[in-house]
mmCIF file of C-alpha atoms and ligand atoms in Angstrom:
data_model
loop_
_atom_site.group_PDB
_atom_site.id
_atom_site.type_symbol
_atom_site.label_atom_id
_atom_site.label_comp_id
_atom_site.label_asym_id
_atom_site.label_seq_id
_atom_site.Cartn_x
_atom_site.Cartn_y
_atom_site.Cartn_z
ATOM 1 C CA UNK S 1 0.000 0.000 0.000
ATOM 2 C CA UNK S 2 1.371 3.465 -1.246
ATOM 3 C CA UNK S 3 0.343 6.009 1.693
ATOM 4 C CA UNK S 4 0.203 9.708 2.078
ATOM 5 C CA UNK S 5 0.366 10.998 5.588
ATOM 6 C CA UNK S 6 -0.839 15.285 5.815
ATOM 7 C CA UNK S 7 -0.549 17.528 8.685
ATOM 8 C CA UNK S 8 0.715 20.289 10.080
ATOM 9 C CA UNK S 9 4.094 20.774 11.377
ATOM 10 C CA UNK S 10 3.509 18.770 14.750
ATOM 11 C CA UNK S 11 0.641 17.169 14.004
ATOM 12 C CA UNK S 12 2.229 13.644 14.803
ATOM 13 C CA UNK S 13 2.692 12.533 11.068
ATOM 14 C CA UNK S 14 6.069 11.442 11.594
ATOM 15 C CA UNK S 15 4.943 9.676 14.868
ATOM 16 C CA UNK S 16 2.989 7.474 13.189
ATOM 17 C CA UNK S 17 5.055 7.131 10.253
ATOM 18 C CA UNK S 18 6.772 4.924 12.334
ATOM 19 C CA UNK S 19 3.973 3.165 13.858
ATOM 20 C CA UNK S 20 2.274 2.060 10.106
ATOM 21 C CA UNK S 21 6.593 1.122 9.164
ATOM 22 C CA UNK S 22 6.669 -1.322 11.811
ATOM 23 C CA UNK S 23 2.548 -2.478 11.875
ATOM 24 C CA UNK S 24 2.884 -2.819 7.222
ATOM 25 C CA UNK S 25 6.360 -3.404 7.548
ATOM 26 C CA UNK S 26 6.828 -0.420 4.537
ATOM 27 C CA UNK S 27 9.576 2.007 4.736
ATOM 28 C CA UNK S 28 8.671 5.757 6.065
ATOM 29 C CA UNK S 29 10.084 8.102 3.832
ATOM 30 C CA UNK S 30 10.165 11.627 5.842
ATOM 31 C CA UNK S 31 11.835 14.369 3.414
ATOM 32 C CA UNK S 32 12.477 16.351 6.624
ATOM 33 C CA UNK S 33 14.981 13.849 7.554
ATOM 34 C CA UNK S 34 16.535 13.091 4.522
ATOM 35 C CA UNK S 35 17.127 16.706 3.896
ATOM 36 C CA UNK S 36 18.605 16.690 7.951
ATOM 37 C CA UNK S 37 21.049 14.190 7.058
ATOM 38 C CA UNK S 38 21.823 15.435 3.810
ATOM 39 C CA UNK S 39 22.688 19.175 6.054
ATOM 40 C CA UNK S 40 24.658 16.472 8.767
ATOM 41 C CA UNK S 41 26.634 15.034 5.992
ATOM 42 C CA UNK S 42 27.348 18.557 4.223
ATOM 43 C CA UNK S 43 26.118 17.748 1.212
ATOM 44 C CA UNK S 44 25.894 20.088 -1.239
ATOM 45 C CA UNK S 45 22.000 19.880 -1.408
ATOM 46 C CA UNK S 46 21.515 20.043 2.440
ATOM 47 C CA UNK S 47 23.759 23.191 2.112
ATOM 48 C CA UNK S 48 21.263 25.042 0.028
ATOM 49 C CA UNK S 49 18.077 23.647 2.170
ATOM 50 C CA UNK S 50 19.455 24.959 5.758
ATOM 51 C CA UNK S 51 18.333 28.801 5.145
ATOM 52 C CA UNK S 52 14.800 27.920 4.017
ATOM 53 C CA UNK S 53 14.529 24.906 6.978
ATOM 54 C CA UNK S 54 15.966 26.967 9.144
ATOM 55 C CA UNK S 55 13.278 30.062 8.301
ATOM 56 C CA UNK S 56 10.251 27.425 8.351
ATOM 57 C CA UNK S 57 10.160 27.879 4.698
ATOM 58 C CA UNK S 58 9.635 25.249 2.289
ATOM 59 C CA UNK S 59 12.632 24.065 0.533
ATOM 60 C CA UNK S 60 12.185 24.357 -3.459
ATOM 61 C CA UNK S 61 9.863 22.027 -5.114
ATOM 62 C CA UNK S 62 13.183 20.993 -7.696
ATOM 63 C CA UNK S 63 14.867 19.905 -4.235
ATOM 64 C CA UNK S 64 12.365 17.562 -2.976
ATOM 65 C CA UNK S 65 10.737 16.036 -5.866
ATOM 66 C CA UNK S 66 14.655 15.166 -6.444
ATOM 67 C CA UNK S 67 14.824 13.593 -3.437
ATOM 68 C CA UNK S 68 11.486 11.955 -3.409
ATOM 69 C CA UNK S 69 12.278 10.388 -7.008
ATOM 70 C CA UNK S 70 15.742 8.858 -5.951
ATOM 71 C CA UNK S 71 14.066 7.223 -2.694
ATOM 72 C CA UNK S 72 11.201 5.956 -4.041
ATOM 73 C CA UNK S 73 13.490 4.078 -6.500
ATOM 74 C CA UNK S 74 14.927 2.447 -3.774
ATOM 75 C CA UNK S 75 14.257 -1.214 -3.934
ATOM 76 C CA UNK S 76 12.130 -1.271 -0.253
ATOM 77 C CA UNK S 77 9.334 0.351 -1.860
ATOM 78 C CA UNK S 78 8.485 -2.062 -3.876
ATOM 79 C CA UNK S 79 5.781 -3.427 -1.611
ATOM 80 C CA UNK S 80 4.736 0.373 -0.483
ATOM 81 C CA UNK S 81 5.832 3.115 1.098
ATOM 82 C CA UNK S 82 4.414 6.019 3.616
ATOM 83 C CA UNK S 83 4.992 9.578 2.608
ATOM 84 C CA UNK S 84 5.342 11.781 5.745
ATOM 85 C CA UNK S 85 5.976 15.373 4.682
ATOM 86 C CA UNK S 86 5.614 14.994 0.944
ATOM 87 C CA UNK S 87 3.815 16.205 -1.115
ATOM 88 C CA UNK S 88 3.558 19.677 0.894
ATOM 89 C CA UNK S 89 2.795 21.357 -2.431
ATOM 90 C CA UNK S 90 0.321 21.218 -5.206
ATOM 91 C CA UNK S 91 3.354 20.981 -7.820
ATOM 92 C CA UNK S 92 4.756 18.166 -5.350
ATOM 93 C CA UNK S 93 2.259 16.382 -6.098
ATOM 94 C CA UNK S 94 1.449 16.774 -9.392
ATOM 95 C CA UNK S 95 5.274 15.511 -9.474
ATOM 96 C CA UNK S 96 3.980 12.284 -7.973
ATOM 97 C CA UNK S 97 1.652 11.770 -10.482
ATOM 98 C CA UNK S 98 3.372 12.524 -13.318
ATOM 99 C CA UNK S 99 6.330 10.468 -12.146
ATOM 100 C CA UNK S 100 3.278 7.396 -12.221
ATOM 101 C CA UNK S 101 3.696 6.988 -8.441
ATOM 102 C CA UNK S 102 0.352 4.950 -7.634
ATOM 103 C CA UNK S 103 -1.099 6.349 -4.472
ATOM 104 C CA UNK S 104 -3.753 4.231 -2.232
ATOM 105 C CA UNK S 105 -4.325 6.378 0.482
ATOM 106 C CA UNK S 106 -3.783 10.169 1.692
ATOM 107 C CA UNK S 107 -5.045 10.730 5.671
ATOM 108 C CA UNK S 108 -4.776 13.714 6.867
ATOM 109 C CA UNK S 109 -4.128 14.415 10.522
ATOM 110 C CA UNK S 110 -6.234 16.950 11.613
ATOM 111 C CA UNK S 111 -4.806 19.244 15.003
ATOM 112 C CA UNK S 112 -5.913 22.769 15.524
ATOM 113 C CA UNK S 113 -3.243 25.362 15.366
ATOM 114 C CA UNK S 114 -3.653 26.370 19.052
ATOM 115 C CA UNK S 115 -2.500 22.744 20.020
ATOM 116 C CA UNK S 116 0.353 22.936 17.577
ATOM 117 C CA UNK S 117 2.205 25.780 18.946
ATOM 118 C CA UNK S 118 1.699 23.862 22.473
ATOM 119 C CA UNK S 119 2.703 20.412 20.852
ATOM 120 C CA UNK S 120 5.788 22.260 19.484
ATOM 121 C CA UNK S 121 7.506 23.275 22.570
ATOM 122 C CA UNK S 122 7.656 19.765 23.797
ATOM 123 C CA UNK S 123 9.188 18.098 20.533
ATOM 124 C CA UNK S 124 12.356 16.676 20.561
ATOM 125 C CA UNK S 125 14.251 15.049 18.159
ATOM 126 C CA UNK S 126 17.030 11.819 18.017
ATOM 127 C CA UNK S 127 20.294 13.643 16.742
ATOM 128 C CA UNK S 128 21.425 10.197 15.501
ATOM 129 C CA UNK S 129 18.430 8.493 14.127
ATOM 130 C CA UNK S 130 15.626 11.410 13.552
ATOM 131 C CA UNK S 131 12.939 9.209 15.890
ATOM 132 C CA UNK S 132 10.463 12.018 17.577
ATOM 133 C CA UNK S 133 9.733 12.188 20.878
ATOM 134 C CA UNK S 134 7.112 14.512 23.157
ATOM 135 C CA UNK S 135 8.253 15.238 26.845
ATOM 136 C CA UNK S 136 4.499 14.757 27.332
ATOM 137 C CA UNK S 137 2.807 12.521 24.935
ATOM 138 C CA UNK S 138 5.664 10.314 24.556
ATOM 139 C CA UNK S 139 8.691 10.447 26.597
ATOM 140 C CA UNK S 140 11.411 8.328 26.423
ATOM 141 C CA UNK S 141 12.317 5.582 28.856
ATOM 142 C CA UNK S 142 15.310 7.620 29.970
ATOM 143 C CA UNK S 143 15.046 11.003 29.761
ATOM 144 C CA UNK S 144 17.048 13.308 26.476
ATOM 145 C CA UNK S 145 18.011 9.573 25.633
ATOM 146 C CA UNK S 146 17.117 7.738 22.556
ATOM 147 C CA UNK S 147 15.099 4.592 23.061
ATOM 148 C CA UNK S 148 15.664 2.995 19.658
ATOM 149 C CA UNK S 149 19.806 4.180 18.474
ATOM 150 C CA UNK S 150 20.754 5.726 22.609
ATOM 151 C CA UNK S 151 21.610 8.703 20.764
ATOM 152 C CA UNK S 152 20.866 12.502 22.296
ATOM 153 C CA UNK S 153 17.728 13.888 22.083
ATOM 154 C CA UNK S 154 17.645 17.516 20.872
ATOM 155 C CA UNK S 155 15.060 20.227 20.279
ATOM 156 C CA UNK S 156 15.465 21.155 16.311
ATOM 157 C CA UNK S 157 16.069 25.070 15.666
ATOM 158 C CA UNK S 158 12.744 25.168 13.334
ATOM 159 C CA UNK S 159 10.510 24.090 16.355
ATOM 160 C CA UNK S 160 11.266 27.854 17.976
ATOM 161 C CA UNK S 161 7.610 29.617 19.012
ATOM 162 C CA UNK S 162 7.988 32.139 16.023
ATOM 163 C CA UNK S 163 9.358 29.592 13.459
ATOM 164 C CA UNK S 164 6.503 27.099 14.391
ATOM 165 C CA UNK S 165 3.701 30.169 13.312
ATOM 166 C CA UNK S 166 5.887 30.901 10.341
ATOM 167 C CA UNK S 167 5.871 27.137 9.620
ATOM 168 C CA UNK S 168 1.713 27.173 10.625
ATOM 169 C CA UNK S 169 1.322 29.735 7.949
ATOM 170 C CA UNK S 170 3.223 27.763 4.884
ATOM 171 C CA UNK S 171 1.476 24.661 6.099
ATOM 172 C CA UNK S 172 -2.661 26.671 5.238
ATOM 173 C CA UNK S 173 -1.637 28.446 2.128
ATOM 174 C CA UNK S 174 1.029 25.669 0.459
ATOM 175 C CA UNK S 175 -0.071 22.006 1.998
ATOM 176 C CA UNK S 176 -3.814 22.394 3.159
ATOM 177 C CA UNK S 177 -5.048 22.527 -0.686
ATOM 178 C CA UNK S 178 -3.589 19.193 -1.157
ATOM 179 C CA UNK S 179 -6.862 18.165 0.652
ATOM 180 C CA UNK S 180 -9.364 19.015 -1.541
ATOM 181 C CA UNK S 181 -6.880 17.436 -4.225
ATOM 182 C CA UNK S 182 -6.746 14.259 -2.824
ATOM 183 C CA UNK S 183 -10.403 14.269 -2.003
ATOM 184 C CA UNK S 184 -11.046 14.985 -5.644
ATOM 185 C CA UNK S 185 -9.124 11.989 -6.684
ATOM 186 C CA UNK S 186 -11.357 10.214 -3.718
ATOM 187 C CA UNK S 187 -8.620 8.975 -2.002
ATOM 188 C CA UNK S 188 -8.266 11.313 0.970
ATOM 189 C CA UNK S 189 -9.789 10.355 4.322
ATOM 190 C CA UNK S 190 -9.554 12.673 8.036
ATOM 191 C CA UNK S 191 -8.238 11.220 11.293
ATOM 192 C CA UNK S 192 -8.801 13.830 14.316
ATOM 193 C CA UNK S 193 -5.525 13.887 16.208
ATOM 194 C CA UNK S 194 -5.846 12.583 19.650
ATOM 195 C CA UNK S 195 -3.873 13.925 23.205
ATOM 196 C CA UNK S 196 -2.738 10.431 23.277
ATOM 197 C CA UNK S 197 -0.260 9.168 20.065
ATOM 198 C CA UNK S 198 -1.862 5.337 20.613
ATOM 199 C CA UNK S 199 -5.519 6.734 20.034
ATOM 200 C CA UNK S 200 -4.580 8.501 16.994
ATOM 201 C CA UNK S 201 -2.508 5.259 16.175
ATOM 202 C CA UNK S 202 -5.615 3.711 16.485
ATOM 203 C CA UNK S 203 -8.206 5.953 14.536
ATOM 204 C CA UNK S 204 -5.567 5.906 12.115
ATOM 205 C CA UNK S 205 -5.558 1.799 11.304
ATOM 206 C CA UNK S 206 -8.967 1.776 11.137
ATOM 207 C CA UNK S 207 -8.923 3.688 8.495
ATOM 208 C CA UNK S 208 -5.813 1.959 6.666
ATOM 209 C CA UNK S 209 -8.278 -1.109 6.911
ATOM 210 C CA UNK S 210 -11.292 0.157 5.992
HETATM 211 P P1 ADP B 1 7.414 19.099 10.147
HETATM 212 O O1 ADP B 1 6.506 18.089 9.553
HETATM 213 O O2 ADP B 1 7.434 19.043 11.609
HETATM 214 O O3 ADP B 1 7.228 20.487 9.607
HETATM 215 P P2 ADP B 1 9.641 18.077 8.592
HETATM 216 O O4 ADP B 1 10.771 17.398 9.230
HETATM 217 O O5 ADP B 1 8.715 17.288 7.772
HETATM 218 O O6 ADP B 1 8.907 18.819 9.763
HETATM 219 O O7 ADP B 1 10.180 19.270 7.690
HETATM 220 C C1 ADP B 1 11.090 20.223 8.163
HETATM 221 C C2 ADP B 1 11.445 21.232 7.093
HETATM 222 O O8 ADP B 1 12.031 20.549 5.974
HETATM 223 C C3 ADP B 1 10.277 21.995 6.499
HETATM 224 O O9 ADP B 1 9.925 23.112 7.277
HETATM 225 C C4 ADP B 1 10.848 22.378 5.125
HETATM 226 O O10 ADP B 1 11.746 23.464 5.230
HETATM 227 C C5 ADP B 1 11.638 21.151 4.745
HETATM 228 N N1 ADP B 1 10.806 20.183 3.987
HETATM 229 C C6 ADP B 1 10.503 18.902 4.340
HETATM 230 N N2 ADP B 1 9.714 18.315 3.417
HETATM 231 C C7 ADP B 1 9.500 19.243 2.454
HETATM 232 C C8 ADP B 1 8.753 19.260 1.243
HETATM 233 N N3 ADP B 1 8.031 18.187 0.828
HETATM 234 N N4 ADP B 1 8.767 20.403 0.513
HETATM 235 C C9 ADP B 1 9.475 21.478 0.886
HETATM 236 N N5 ADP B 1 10.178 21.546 2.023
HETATM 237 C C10 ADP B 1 10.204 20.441 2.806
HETATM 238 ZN ZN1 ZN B 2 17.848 7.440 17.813
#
């Protein structure tokens, strides 16, 4: 199954990214991490994403659909993949289609923006593998410590109070028409983000089943 996970910034997409990887045993492909480790590993192309990342701007489309097209060749897709954080453009995902990328299912996680910005300040990241944690909704077993790599857990730069509204904005006028795109193409269902990441988990597989 070829999914599509939407959301705001914080919304929990790449949480349960990694939930559907380990339930459909399909790789999660988050662009925000490749283009980290691309900026870890000095790469010319991470070099030229850091100013927009860093602003809460959206890297160019060119960038990404770049990316997206050398990882979905990748031979662990063959059996599906989960898209967390692409397409965040209509372009993106006109990309997608013209590229002949078949896609099953797009759910879109739905938080308002006053939880967001509270969400936000709790984030923290693995500097070594990119896994997510929440100091409240999901804390590791040993705190600023990794549970899956043991590797430090940071807060990124981008998840700053004034980035996270610049972020907020991009997210309504760039990413929120994807919606009505999807819907269009009548494969775009809602799940209603829940305090706890297991309840969303759950609302989530039902309707990955359905
Ligand atoms: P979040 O979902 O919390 O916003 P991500 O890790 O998905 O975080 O993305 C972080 C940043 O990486 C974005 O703010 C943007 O600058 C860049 N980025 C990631 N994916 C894309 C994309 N599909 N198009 C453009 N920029 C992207
Ligand atoms: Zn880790």
């Amino acid at each position: 199954m070829n999914i599509i996970l939407l959301g705001a910034p914080g919304a929990g997409k790449g949480t349960q990214a990694e939930v559907i990887c380990d339930r459909l045993n399909i790789p999660a492909i988050s662009t925000g991490n490749i283009i980290r480790e691309a900026l870890k590993s000095g790469t010319e192309m991470g070099q030229k994403a850091k100013s927009f990342m860093d602003a809460g701007a959206l890297v160019p489309d060119e960038v990404v659909i770049g990316i997206i097209k050398e990882r979905l060749a990748l031979s662990d897709c063959e059996n599906g993949f989960i898209l967390d954080g692409f397409p965040r453009t209509i372009p993106q995902a006109e990309a997608l289609d013209s590229m002949g990328v078949k896609i099953d299912k797009v759910i879109s996680i739905e938080v308002s923006d006053d939880k967001i910005i509270k969400r936000m300040s709790g984030r923290r990241v693995c500097e070594k593998c990119g896994a997510s944690y929440h100091l409240e909704y999901k804390a590791p077993t040993q705190e600023g410590t990794c549970d899956k790599c043991a590797g430090t857990l940071i807060q990124r730069k981008d998840d700053h109070p004034d980035t996270v509204k610049a972020r907020l904005d991009v997210f309504h006028t760039e990413t929120e028409p994807l919606k009505s795109y999807y819907e269009k193409q009548g494969k775009l269902s809602l799940v209603e983000g829940q305090e706890k990441v297991e309840d969303t988990t759950a609302l989530l597989l039902k309707q990955l089943e359905a």
